[in-house]
PDB file of C-alpha atoms in Angstrom:
ATOM      1  CA  MET A  17      35.493   5.706  12.237  1.00 58.00           C
ATOM      2  CA  LYS A  18      32.659   3.073  12.859  1.00 66.00           C
ATOM      3  CA  THR A  19      29.229   4.989  12.539  1.00 72.00           C
ATOM      4  CA  ASN A  20      25.752   3.846  14.012  1.00 78.00           C
ATOM      5  CA  ASP A  21      23.236   1.635  11.898  1.00 85.00           C
ATOM      6  CA  VAL A  22      21.051   0.293  14.517  1.00 90.00           C
ATOM      7  CA  ILE A  23      18.184   1.606  12.572  1.00 92.00           C
ATOM      8  CA  LEU A  24      18.992   1.021   9.289  1.00 91.00           C
ATOM      9  CA  GLN A  25      20.109  -2.750  10.693  1.00 92.00           C
ATOM     10  CA  THR A  26      16.900  -3.023  12.592  1.00 93.00           C
ATOM     11  CA  THR A  27      14.584  -2.099   9.732  1.00 93.00           C
ATOM     12  CA  ALA A  28      16.554  -4.248   7.355  1.00 93.00           C
ATOM     13  CA  ASN A  29      16.022  -7.329   9.403  1.00 93.00           C
ATOM     14  CA  ILE A  30      12.177  -7.080   9.676  1.00 93.00           C
ATOM     15  CA  VAL A  31      11.614  -5.861   6.194  1.00 93.00           C
ATOM     16  CA  PHE A  32      14.025  -9.022   5.187  1.00 94.00           C
ATOM     17  CA  PHE A  33      10.947 -11.375   5.907  1.00 93.00           C
ATOM     18  CA  ILE A  34       8.482  -9.376   3.994  1.00 92.00           C
ATOM     19  CA  ILE A  35      10.464  -9.265   0.758  1.00 94.00           C
ATOM     20  CA  PHE A  36      11.323 -12.648   1.128  1.00 94.00           C
ATOM     21  CA  LEU A  37       8.102 -14.022   1.844  1.00 93.00           C
ATOM     22  CA  PHE A  38       6.651 -11.564  -1.106  1.00 93.00           C
ATOM     23  CA  SER A  39       8.983 -13.410  -3.631  1.00 94.00           C
ATOM     24  CA  ILE A  40       7.691 -16.628  -2.227  1.00 93.00           C
ATOM     25  CA  HIS A  41       3.648 -15.811  -2.814  1.00 92.00           C
ATOM     26  CA  ILE A  42       4.904 -14.242  -6.525  1.00 92.00           C
ATOM     27  CA  PHE A  43       6.896 -17.157  -7.359  1.00 93.00           C
ATOM     28  CA  PHE A  44       4.059 -19.404  -6.482  1.00 90.00           C
ATOM     29  CA  ALA A  45       1.772 -17.521  -7.969  1.00 89.00           C
ATOM     30  CA  GLY A  46       3.113 -17.124 -11.293  1.00 87.00           C
ATOM     31  CA  HIS A  47       0.712 -19.529 -13.541  1.00 85.00           C
ATOM     32  CA  TYR A  48      -2.311 -17.816 -12.703  1.00 86.00           C
ATOM     33  CA  ALA A  49      -1.415 -14.319 -12.085  1.00 89.00           C
ATOM     34  CA  PRO A  50       1.329 -12.020 -12.938  1.00 90.00           C
ATOM     35  CA  GLY A  51       4.962 -12.698 -11.504  1.00 88.00           C
ATOM     36  CA  GLY A  52       6.755 -16.031 -11.769  1.00 88.00           C
ATOM     37  CA  GLY A  53      10.381 -17.524 -11.604  1.00 90.00           C
ATOM     38  CA  PHE A  54      12.282 -14.396 -12.602  1.00 93.00           C
ATOM     39  CA  VAL A  55      10.144 -11.947 -10.711  1.00 94.00           C
ATOM     40  CA  GLY A  56      10.695 -13.853  -7.309  1.00 94.00           C
ATOM     41  CA  GLY A  57      14.431 -14.287  -7.787  1.00 95.00           C
ATOM     42  CA  LEU A  58      14.701 -10.958  -8.261  1.00 95.00           C
ATOM     43  CA  LEU A  59      12.739  -9.834  -5.368  1.00 95.00           C
ATOM     44  CA  THR A  60      14.837 -12.380  -2.830  1.00 95.00           C
ATOM     45  CA  SER A  61      17.964 -11.445  -4.132  1.00 95.00           C
ATOM     46  CA  SER A  62      17.181  -7.719  -3.736  1.00 95.00           C
ATOM     47  CA  ALA A  63      16.061  -8.741  -0.114  1.00 95.00           C
ATOM     48  CA  ILE A  64      19.889 -10.372   0.347  1.00 94.00           C
ATOM     49  CA  VAL A  65      21.113  -7.308  -1.327  1.00 93.00           C
ATOM     50  CA  LEU A  66      19.315  -5.127   1.591  1.00 93.00           C
ATOM     51  CA  LEU A  67      21.022  -7.311   4.334  1.00 92.00           C
ATOM     52  CA  LEU A  68      24.058  -6.662   2.120  1.00 91.00           C
ATOM     53  CA  LEU A  69      23.848  -2.730   2.546  1.00 90.00           C
ATOM     54  CA  ALA A  70      23.096  -2.759   6.444  1.00 91.00           C
ATOM     55  CA  TYR A  71      25.566  -5.028   7.149  1.00 88.00           C
ATOM     56  CA  ASP A  72      28.767  -5.953   5.299  1.00 85.00           C
ATOM     57  CA  LEU A  73      30.079  -8.985   2.801  1.00 86.00           C
ATOM     58  CA  LYS A  74      31.199 -11.390   5.530  1.00 86.00           C
ATOM     59  CA  THR A  75      28.781 -10.871   8.034  1.00 87.00           C
ATOM     60  CA  ILE A  76      25.890 -12.197   5.570  1.00 88.00           C
ATOM     61  CA  SER A  77      28.370 -14.500   3.938  1.00 87.00           C
ATOM     62  CA  THR A  78      28.536 -16.324   7.564  1.00 90.00           C
ATOM     63  CA  ALA A  79      25.017 -15.844   8.210  1.00 89.00           C
ATOM     64  CA  LEU A  80      23.848 -17.261   4.702  1.00 89.00           C
ATOM     65  CA  PRO A  81      26.156 -19.412   3.717  1.00 90.00           C
ATOM     66  CA  ILE A  82      25.173 -19.967   0.134  1.00 90.00           C
ATOM     67  CA  ASN A  83      27.573 -20.998  -2.711  1.00 91.00           C
ATOM     68  CA  TYR A  84      25.719 -18.917  -5.443  1.00 92.00           C
ATOM     69  CA  VAL A  85      27.508 -20.639  -8.507  1.00 94.00           C
ATOM     70  CA  VAL A  86      26.749 -23.951  -7.160  1.00 95.00           C
ATOM     71  CA  MET A  87      22.682 -22.502  -6.436  1.00 94.00           C
ATOM     72  CA  THR A  88      23.272 -21.463 -10.374  1.00 95.00           C
ATOM     73  CA  ALA A  89      24.102 -24.914 -11.407  1.00 95.00           C
ATOM     74  CA  ILE A  90      21.552 -26.989  -9.560  1.00 95.00           C
ATOM     75  CA  GLY A  91      18.904 -24.565 -11.205  1.00 94.00           C
ATOM     76  CA  LEU A  92      20.262 -24.749 -14.519  1.00 95.00           C
ATOM     77  CA  LEU A  93      19.864 -28.914 -13.822  1.00 95.00           C
ATOM     78  CA  ILE A  94      16.605 -28.882 -12.515  1.00 93.00           C
ATOM     79  CA  ALA A  95      15.651 -27.073 -15.441  1.00 92.00           C
ATOM     80  CA  ILE A  96      17.466 -29.531 -18.089  1.00 92.00           C
ATOM     81  CA  THR A  97      15.947 -32.575 -16.310  1.00 91.00           C
ATOM     82  CA  THR A  98      12.315 -31.575 -16.414  1.00 90.00           C
ATOM     83  CA  ALA A  99      12.828 -30.695 -19.879  1.00 88.00           C
ATOM     84  CA  ALA A 100      14.211 -33.915 -20.620  1.00 88.00           C
ATOM     85  CA  ALA A 101      11.878 -35.968 -18.632  1.00 86.00           C
ATOM     86  CA  SER A 102       9.116 -35.642 -20.820  1.00 86.00           C
ATOM     87  CA  ILE A 103      11.455 -37.973 -23.582  1.00 88.00           C
ATOM     88  CA  MET A 104      11.149 -40.781 -21.113  1.00 87.00           C
ATOM     89  CA  PHE A 105       7.490 -40.899 -21.825  1.00 87.00           C
ATOM     90  CA  ASN A 106       7.907 -40.998 -25.695  1.00 87.00           C
ATOM     91  CA  MET A 107       6.602 -36.964 -25.482  1.00 86.00           C
ATOM     92  CA  PRO A 108       8.652 -34.301 -27.300  1.00 88.00           C
ATOM     93  CA  PHE A 109      11.281 -32.686 -25.460  1.00 88.00           C
ATOM     94  CA  PHE A 110       9.964 -29.452 -23.152  1.00 85.00           C
ATOM     95  CA  THR A 111       6.505 -30.949 -22.925  1.00 85.00           C
ATOM     96  CA  HIS A 112       4.517 -30.481 -19.375  1.00 85.00           C
ATOM     97  CA  ALA A 113       2.499 -32.464 -17.747  1.00 83.00           C
ATOM     98  CA  TYR A 114      -0.201 -31.733 -14.794  1.00 83.00           C
ATOM     99  CA  ASP A 115      -2.652 -33.461 -12.791  1.00 81.00           C
ATOM    100  CA  TYR A 116      -5.269 -32.862  -9.449  1.00 84.00           C
ATOM    101  CA  TYR A 117      -4.028 -33.914  -6.140  1.00 82.00           C
ATOM    102  CA  ASP A 118      -5.775 -33.932  -2.543  1.00 83.00           C
ATOM    103  CA  LEU A 119      -2.864 -32.318  -0.605  1.00 81.00           C
ATOM    104  CA  PRO A 120      -3.002 -32.070   3.000  1.00 82.00           C
ATOM    105  CA  LEU A 121      -4.325 -28.811   4.555  1.00 81.00           C
ATOM    106  CA  LEU A 122      -4.306 -27.151   1.073  1.00 81.00           C
ATOM    107  CA  GLY A 123      -6.930 -29.494  -0.465  1.00 81.00           C
ATOM    108  CA  LYS A 124      -7.661 -30.116  -4.477  1.00 84.00           C
ATOM    109  CA  GLN A 125      -4.616 -28.324  -6.341  1.00 82.00           C
ATOM    110  CA  SER A 126      -3.294 -29.054  -9.535  1.00 82.00           C
ATOM    111  CA  LEU A 127       0.686 -29.789  -9.598  1.00 83.00           C
ATOM    112  CA  HIS A 128       2.095 -28.741 -12.847  1.00 85.00           C
ATOM    113  CA  SER A 129       5.390 -29.642 -14.054  1.00 85.00           C
ATOM    114  CA  ALA A 130       5.987 -26.232 -15.323  1.00 87.00           C
ATOM    115  CA  MET A 131       6.779 -25.441 -11.498  1.00 88.00           C
ATOM    116  CA  ALA A 132       9.619 -27.221 -11.544  1.00 89.00           C
ATOM    117  CA  PHE A 133      11.050 -25.251 -14.377  1.00 91.00           C
ATOM    118  CA  ASP A 134      10.045 -22.474 -12.727  1.00 92.00           C
ATOM    119  CA  LEU A 135      11.786 -23.355  -9.811  1.00 93.00           C
ATOM    120  CA  GLY A 136      15.189 -24.004 -11.867  1.00 94.00           C
ATOM    121  CA  VAL A 137      14.461 -20.279 -13.556  1.00 94.00           C
ATOM    122  CA  TYR A 138      14.577 -18.792  -9.712  1.00 95.00           C
ATOM    123  CA  LEU A 139      17.693 -20.524  -8.392  1.00 95.00           C
ATOM    124  CA  VAL A 140      19.424 -19.426 -11.830  1.00 96.00           C
ATOM    125  CA  VAL A 141      18.385 -15.961 -11.112  1.00 95.00           C
ATOM    126  CA  VAL A 142      19.027 -15.830  -7.569  1.00 95.00           C
ATOM    127  CA  GLY A 143      22.427 -17.500  -8.262  1.00 95.00           C
ATOM    128  CA  VAL A 144      23.428 -15.324 -11.040  1.00 95.00           C
ATOM    129  CA  THR A 145      22.196 -11.727  -9.620  1.00 95.00           C
ATOM    130  CA  MET A 146      24.040 -12.706  -5.845  1.00 94.00           C
ATOM    131  CA  THR A 147      27.242 -13.890  -8.091  1.00 93.00           C
ATOM    132  CA  ILE A 148      27.388 -10.427  -9.844  1.00 93.00           C
ATOM    133  CA  ILE A 149      26.990  -8.223  -6.898  1.00 92.00           C
ATOM    134  CA  GLN A 150      29.067 -10.215  -4.390  1.00 90.00           C
ATOM    135  CA  THR A 151      32.229 -10.222  -7.027  1.00 90.00           C
ATOM    136  CA  ILE A 152      31.496  -6.548  -7.805  1.00 89.00           C
ATOM    137  CA  GLY A 153      31.708  -5.646  -4.031  1.00 83.00           C
ATOM    138  CA  ALA A 154      34.333  -7.865  -2.686  1.00 78.00           C
ATOM    139  CA  ASP A 155      37.298  -6.480  -4.086  1.00 68.00           C
ATOM    140  CA  ASP A 156      39.374  -4.717  -1.542  1.00 58.00           C
TER     141      ASP A 156
ATOM    142  CA  MET B  23     -24.638   2.379   0.932  1.00 84.00           C
ATOM    143  CA  GLU B  24     -23.502   2.811  -2.037  1.00 88.00           C
ATOM    144  CA  ILE B  25     -22.842   6.377  -1.851  1.00 92.00           C
ATOM    145  CA  LEU B  26     -21.121   5.982   1.773  1.00 92.00           C
ATOM    146  CA  LYS B  27     -19.059   3.486   0.446  1.00 91.00           C
ATOM    147  CA  ASN B  28     -18.041   5.921  -2.350  1.00 93.00           C
ATOM    148  CA  SER B  29     -17.513   8.726  -0.401  1.00 95.00           C
ATOM    149  CA  LEU B  30     -15.214   6.371   1.540  1.00 94.00           C
ATOM    150  CA  ILE B  31     -12.980   5.761  -1.031  1.00 95.00           C
ATOM    151  CA  ILE B  32     -12.862   9.194  -2.569  1.00 95.00           C
ATOM    152  CA  LEU B  33     -12.041  10.382   1.175  1.00 96.00           C
ATOM    153  CA  THR B  34      -9.146   8.407   1.738  1.00 96.00           C
ATOM    154  CA  THR B  35      -7.874   9.148  -2.136  1.00 96.00           C
ATOM    155  CA  SER B  36      -8.307  12.453  -1.817  1.00 96.00           C
ATOM    156  CA  ILE B  37      -6.397  12.808   1.234  1.00 96.00           C
ATOM    157  CA  GLY B  38      -3.702  10.957  -0.006  1.00 96.00           C
ATOM    158  CA  LEU B  39      -3.113  12.961  -2.870  1.00 96.00           C
ATOM    159  CA  VAL B  40      -3.193  16.444  -0.934  1.00 96.00           C
ATOM    160  CA  PHE B  41      -0.625  14.653   1.241  1.00 95.00           C
ATOM    161  CA  ILE B  42       1.614  13.984  -1.825  1.00 95.00           C
ATOM    162  CA  VAL B  43       0.614  17.873  -2.985  1.00 96.00           C
ATOM    163  CA  VAL B  44       2.257  19.268   0.262  1.00 94.00           C
ATOM    164  CA  THR B  45       4.935  17.015  -0.149  1.00 95.00           C
ATOM    165  CA  ALA B  46       5.929  18.431  -3.626  1.00 95.00           C
ATOM    166  CA  VAL B  47       5.533  22.103  -2.063  1.00 95.00           C
ATOM    167  CA  GLY B  48       7.840  21.192   0.632  1.00 93.00           C
ATOM    168  CA  LEU B  49      10.598  19.894  -1.576  1.00 93.00           C
ATOM    169  CA  ILE B  50      10.820  23.167  -3.711  1.00 94.00           C
ATOM    170  CA  ARG B  51      10.388  25.636  -1.111  1.00 94.00           C
ATOM    171  CA  LEU B  52      12.338  24.276   2.151  1.00 92.00           C
ATOM    172  CA  PRO B  53      15.829  25.642   2.259  1.00 91.00           C
ATOM    173  CA  ASP B  54      18.226  22.897   3.031  1.00 90.00           C
ATOM    174  CA  VAL B  55      18.556  18.909   2.663  1.00 92.00           C
ATOM    175  CA  TYR B  56      17.517  18.019   6.073  1.00 92.00           C
ATOM    176  CA  SER B  57      14.427  19.452   6.182  1.00 92.00           C
ATOM    177  CA  ARG B  58      13.617  18.877   2.402  1.00 92.00           C
ATOM    178  CA  THR B  59      14.087  14.675   3.792  1.00 93.00           C
ATOM    179  CA  HIS B  60      11.778  15.413   6.578  1.00 91.00           C
ATOM    180  CA  ALA B  61       9.123  16.896   4.063  1.00 90.00           C
ATOM    181  CA  ALA B  62       9.825  14.201   2.003  1.00 90.00           C
ATOM    182  CA  SER B  63       9.795  11.262   4.133  1.00 92.00           C
ATOM    183  CA  LYS B  64       6.898  11.753   6.557  1.00 92.00           C
ATOM    184  CA  SER B  65       3.952  13.388   4.067  1.00 93.00           C
ATOM    185  CA  ALA B  66       5.079  11.485   1.307  1.00 93.00           C
ATOM    186  CA  THR B  67       4.869   7.917   3.488  1.00 94.00           C
ATOM    187  CA  LEU B  68       1.396   8.946   4.579  1.00 94.00           C
ATOM    188  CA  GLY B  69       0.022  10.070   1.174  1.00 95.00           C
ATOM    189  CA  VAL B  70       0.775   7.035  -0.294  1.00 95.00           C
ATOM    190  CA  MET B  71      -0.470   5.032   2.408  1.00 95.00           C
ATOM    191  CA  PHE B  72      -3.574   6.926   2.081  1.00 96.00           C
ATOM    192  CA  ILE B  73      -3.839   5.804  -1.359  1.00 96.00           C
ATOM    193  CA  LEU B  74      -3.015   2.522  -1.074  1.00 96.00           C
ATOM    194  CA  LEU B  75      -5.456   2.411   1.309  1.00 95.00           C
ATOM    195  CA  GLY B  76      -8.768   3.736  -0.740  1.00 95.00           C
ATOM    196  CA  VAL B  77      -7.371   1.483  -3.444  1.00 95.00           C
ATOM    197  CA  PHE B  78      -7.450  -1.234  -0.827  1.00 95.00           C
ATOM    198  CA  LEU B  79     -11.016  -0.196   0.181  1.00 95.00           C
ATOM    199  CA  HIS B  80     -12.528  -0.156  -3.740  1.00 94.00           C
ATOM    200  CA  PHE B  81     -11.750  -3.144  -4.098  1.00 94.00           C
ATOM    201  CA  TRP B  82     -12.890  -4.534  -1.058  1.00 94.00           C
ATOM    202  CA  LEU B  83     -16.322  -2.924  -0.927  1.00 92.00           C
ATOM    203  CA  ILE B  84     -17.097  -2.145  -4.527  1.00 91.00           C
ATOM    204  CA  LYS B  85     -15.075  -5.176  -6.291  1.00 89.00           C
ATOM    205  CA  ASP B  86     -15.790  -7.535  -2.994  1.00 90.00           C
ATOM    206  CA  GLU B  87     -12.036  -8.737  -3.183  1.00 90.00           C
ATOM    207  CA  VAL B  88      -9.557  -8.609  -0.113  1.00 92.00           C
ATOM    208  CA  ASN B  89      -6.237  -7.713  -1.344  1.00 90.00           C
ATOM    209  CA  THR B  90      -4.116  -8.501   1.265  1.00 90.00           C
ATOM    210  CA  ARG B  91      -0.830  -7.448  -1.060  1.00 91.00           C
ATOM    211  CA  LEU B  92      -2.319  -3.668  -0.468  1.00 93.00           C
ATOM    212  CA  LEU B  93      -1.963  -4.063   3.440  1.00 93.00           C
ATOM    213  CA  LEU B  94       1.198  -5.530   3.031  1.00 92.00           C
ATOM    214  CA  GLY B  95       2.317  -2.815   0.996  1.00 93.00           C
ATOM    215  CA  ILE B  96       1.220  -0.086   3.525  1.00 95.00           C
ATOM    216  CA  ALA B  97       2.695  -2.152   6.415  1.00 93.00           C
ATOM    217  CA  PHE B  98       6.073  -2.067   3.946  1.00 93.00           C
ATOM    218  CA  LEU B  99       5.884   1.604   3.062  1.00 93.00           C
ATOM    219  CA  PHE B 100       5.292   2.767   7.166  1.00 93.00           C
ATOM    220  CA  MET B 101       8.312   0.875   8.172  1.00 93.00           C
ATOM    221  CA  THR B 102      10.697   2.029   5.073  1.00 93.00           C
ATOM    222  CA  GLY B 103       9.709   5.031   4.050  1.00 92.00           C
ATOM    223  CA  PRO B 104      11.015   7.634   7.513  1.00 93.00           C
ATOM    224  CA  VAL B 105      14.092   4.695   7.505  1.00 93.00           C
ATOM    225  CA  GLY B 106      14.755   6.188   4.192  1.00 92.00           C
ATOM    226  CA  GLY B 107      14.445   9.625   4.744  1.00 93.00           C
ATOM    227  CA  HIS B 108      16.577   9.250   7.874  1.00 92.00           C
ATOM    228  CA  VAL B 109      19.534   7.479   6.060  1.00 92.00           C
ATOM    229  CA  ILE B 110      19.645  10.291   3.537  1.00 92.00           C
ATOM    230  CA  GLY B 111      19.599  12.912   6.193  1.00 91.00           C
ATOM    231  CA  ARG B 112      22.528  11.103   7.815  1.00 90.00           C
ATOM    232  CA  ALA B 113      24.569  10.390   5.117  1.00 91.00           C
ATOM    233  CA  ALA B 114      24.242  14.006   4.174  1.00 92.00           C
ATOM    234  CA  TYR B 115      25.323  14.992   7.584  1.00 90.00           C
ATOM    235  CA  LEU B 116      28.171  12.690   7.363  1.00 89.00           C
ATOM    236  CA  SER B 117      29.347  14.029   3.736  1.00 89.00           C
ATOM    237  CA  GLY B 118      29.107  17.214   5.338  1.00 86.00           C
ATOM    238  CA  VAL B 119      26.348  19.068   3.892  1.00 87.00           C
ATOM    239  CA  PRO B 120      25.600  22.461   5.435  1.00 87.00           C
ATOM    240  CA  MET B 121      22.672  23.051   7.672  1.00 87.00           C
ATOM    241  CA  TRP B 122      20.249  26.059   6.882  1.00 87.00           C
ATOM    242  CA  LYS B 123      21.866  29.368   7.832  1.00 87.00           C
ATOM    243  CA  HIS B 124      19.363  30.395  10.289  1.00 86.00           C
ATOM    244  CA  SER B 125      19.422  27.096  12.388  1.00 84.00           C
ATOM    245  CA  VAL B 126      20.136  27.369  16.103  1.00 87.00           C
ATOM    246  CA  LYS B 127      20.799  23.558  17.147  1.00 85.00           C
ATOM    247  CA  ASP B 128      23.061  20.823  16.534  1.00 84.00           C
ATOM    248  CA  ASP B 129      23.422  18.214  18.547  1.00 84.00           C
ATOM    249  CA  LEU B 130      25.016  15.558  16.534  1.00 84.00           C
ATOM    250  CA  GLY B 131      28.177  17.854  15.455  1.00 83.00           C
ATOM    251  CA  PRO B 132      29.890  17.993  18.899  1.00 86.00           C
ATOM    252  CA  TYR B 133      28.975  14.188  19.578  1.00 84.00           C
ATOM    253  CA  LEU B 134      30.974  13.212  16.151  1.00 83.00           C
ATOM    254  CA  LYS B 135      33.343  15.657  17.169  1.00 85.00           C
ATOM    255  CA  GLU B 136      34.313  13.400  20.057  1.00 86.00           C
ATOM    256  CA  GLN B 137      33.831  10.197  18.368  1.00 83.00           C
ATOM    257  CA  LYS B 138      36.707  11.171  15.856  1.00 83.00           C
ATOM    258  CA  LYS B 139      38.839  12.436  18.667  1.00 86.00           C
ATOM    259  CA  ALA B 140      38.331   9.021  20.667  1.00 85.00           C
ATOM    260  CA  HIS B 141      38.938   6.999  17.605  1.00 83.00           C
ATOM    261  CA  ARG B 142      42.342   9.345  16.797  1.00 85.00           C
ATOM    262  CA  GLN B 143      43.824   8.505  20.316  1.00 85.00           C
ATOM    263  CA  SER B 144      43.122   4.868  19.836  1.00 83.00           C
ATOM    264  CA  ILE B 145      44.980   4.455  16.886  1.00 80.00           C
ATOM    265  CA  ASP B 146      48.351   7.007  18.632  1.00 75.00           C
TER     266      ASP B 146
END
């Protein structure tokens, strides 16, 4: 028998965007405030898990057509590239650099190469968590 | 002015605390799952929202710092707390948890029976 989940699904639709935006905020705030790639990735994957709970696996994988194994690989690649880029400038492995730039709209901001490493961590965390949950949930 | 600020913060935080105590008493004293989810989802949500409002006012009026994450948390709780109570109550009903013995009205039961009958006929 099909049960009626309108309240849960409508709330999940709205709440998904709040959790996702908050995870992006946590990810970008990681350099100066508590947060960073790991917590941001976990929050993003928990937003997707909320959608998985409200709908089913097939609906979500057609709505968000992401291969999470590939996502993990891309994250590892980004992390190793930012770590290895310092070798090109005759610096030890994992040396990071930063500078100040005048960005449009945002004004003077410092861009740090640790951010790119954090992006790698973020992608790996989202990819691994979603792979675990989807493989456990999919065996029927 | 300082006294007014402080009393506003104390007032909102204490209202929240009272609501949370009411929730705890309701969870102990109420007879069945449905009335307990009613107590837990409504007054706990309102209590935590009031405490978050008090924290927001403290940071805003005393420390001069607008913390939008607290406002977002208030909105988030307002949306998700009652839905959590709804989902728990519905799951309990669908898995057949009995109501309190003095309950007088059950609108969902006959509707579900009808649905089940229609489902069975569509299979046959």
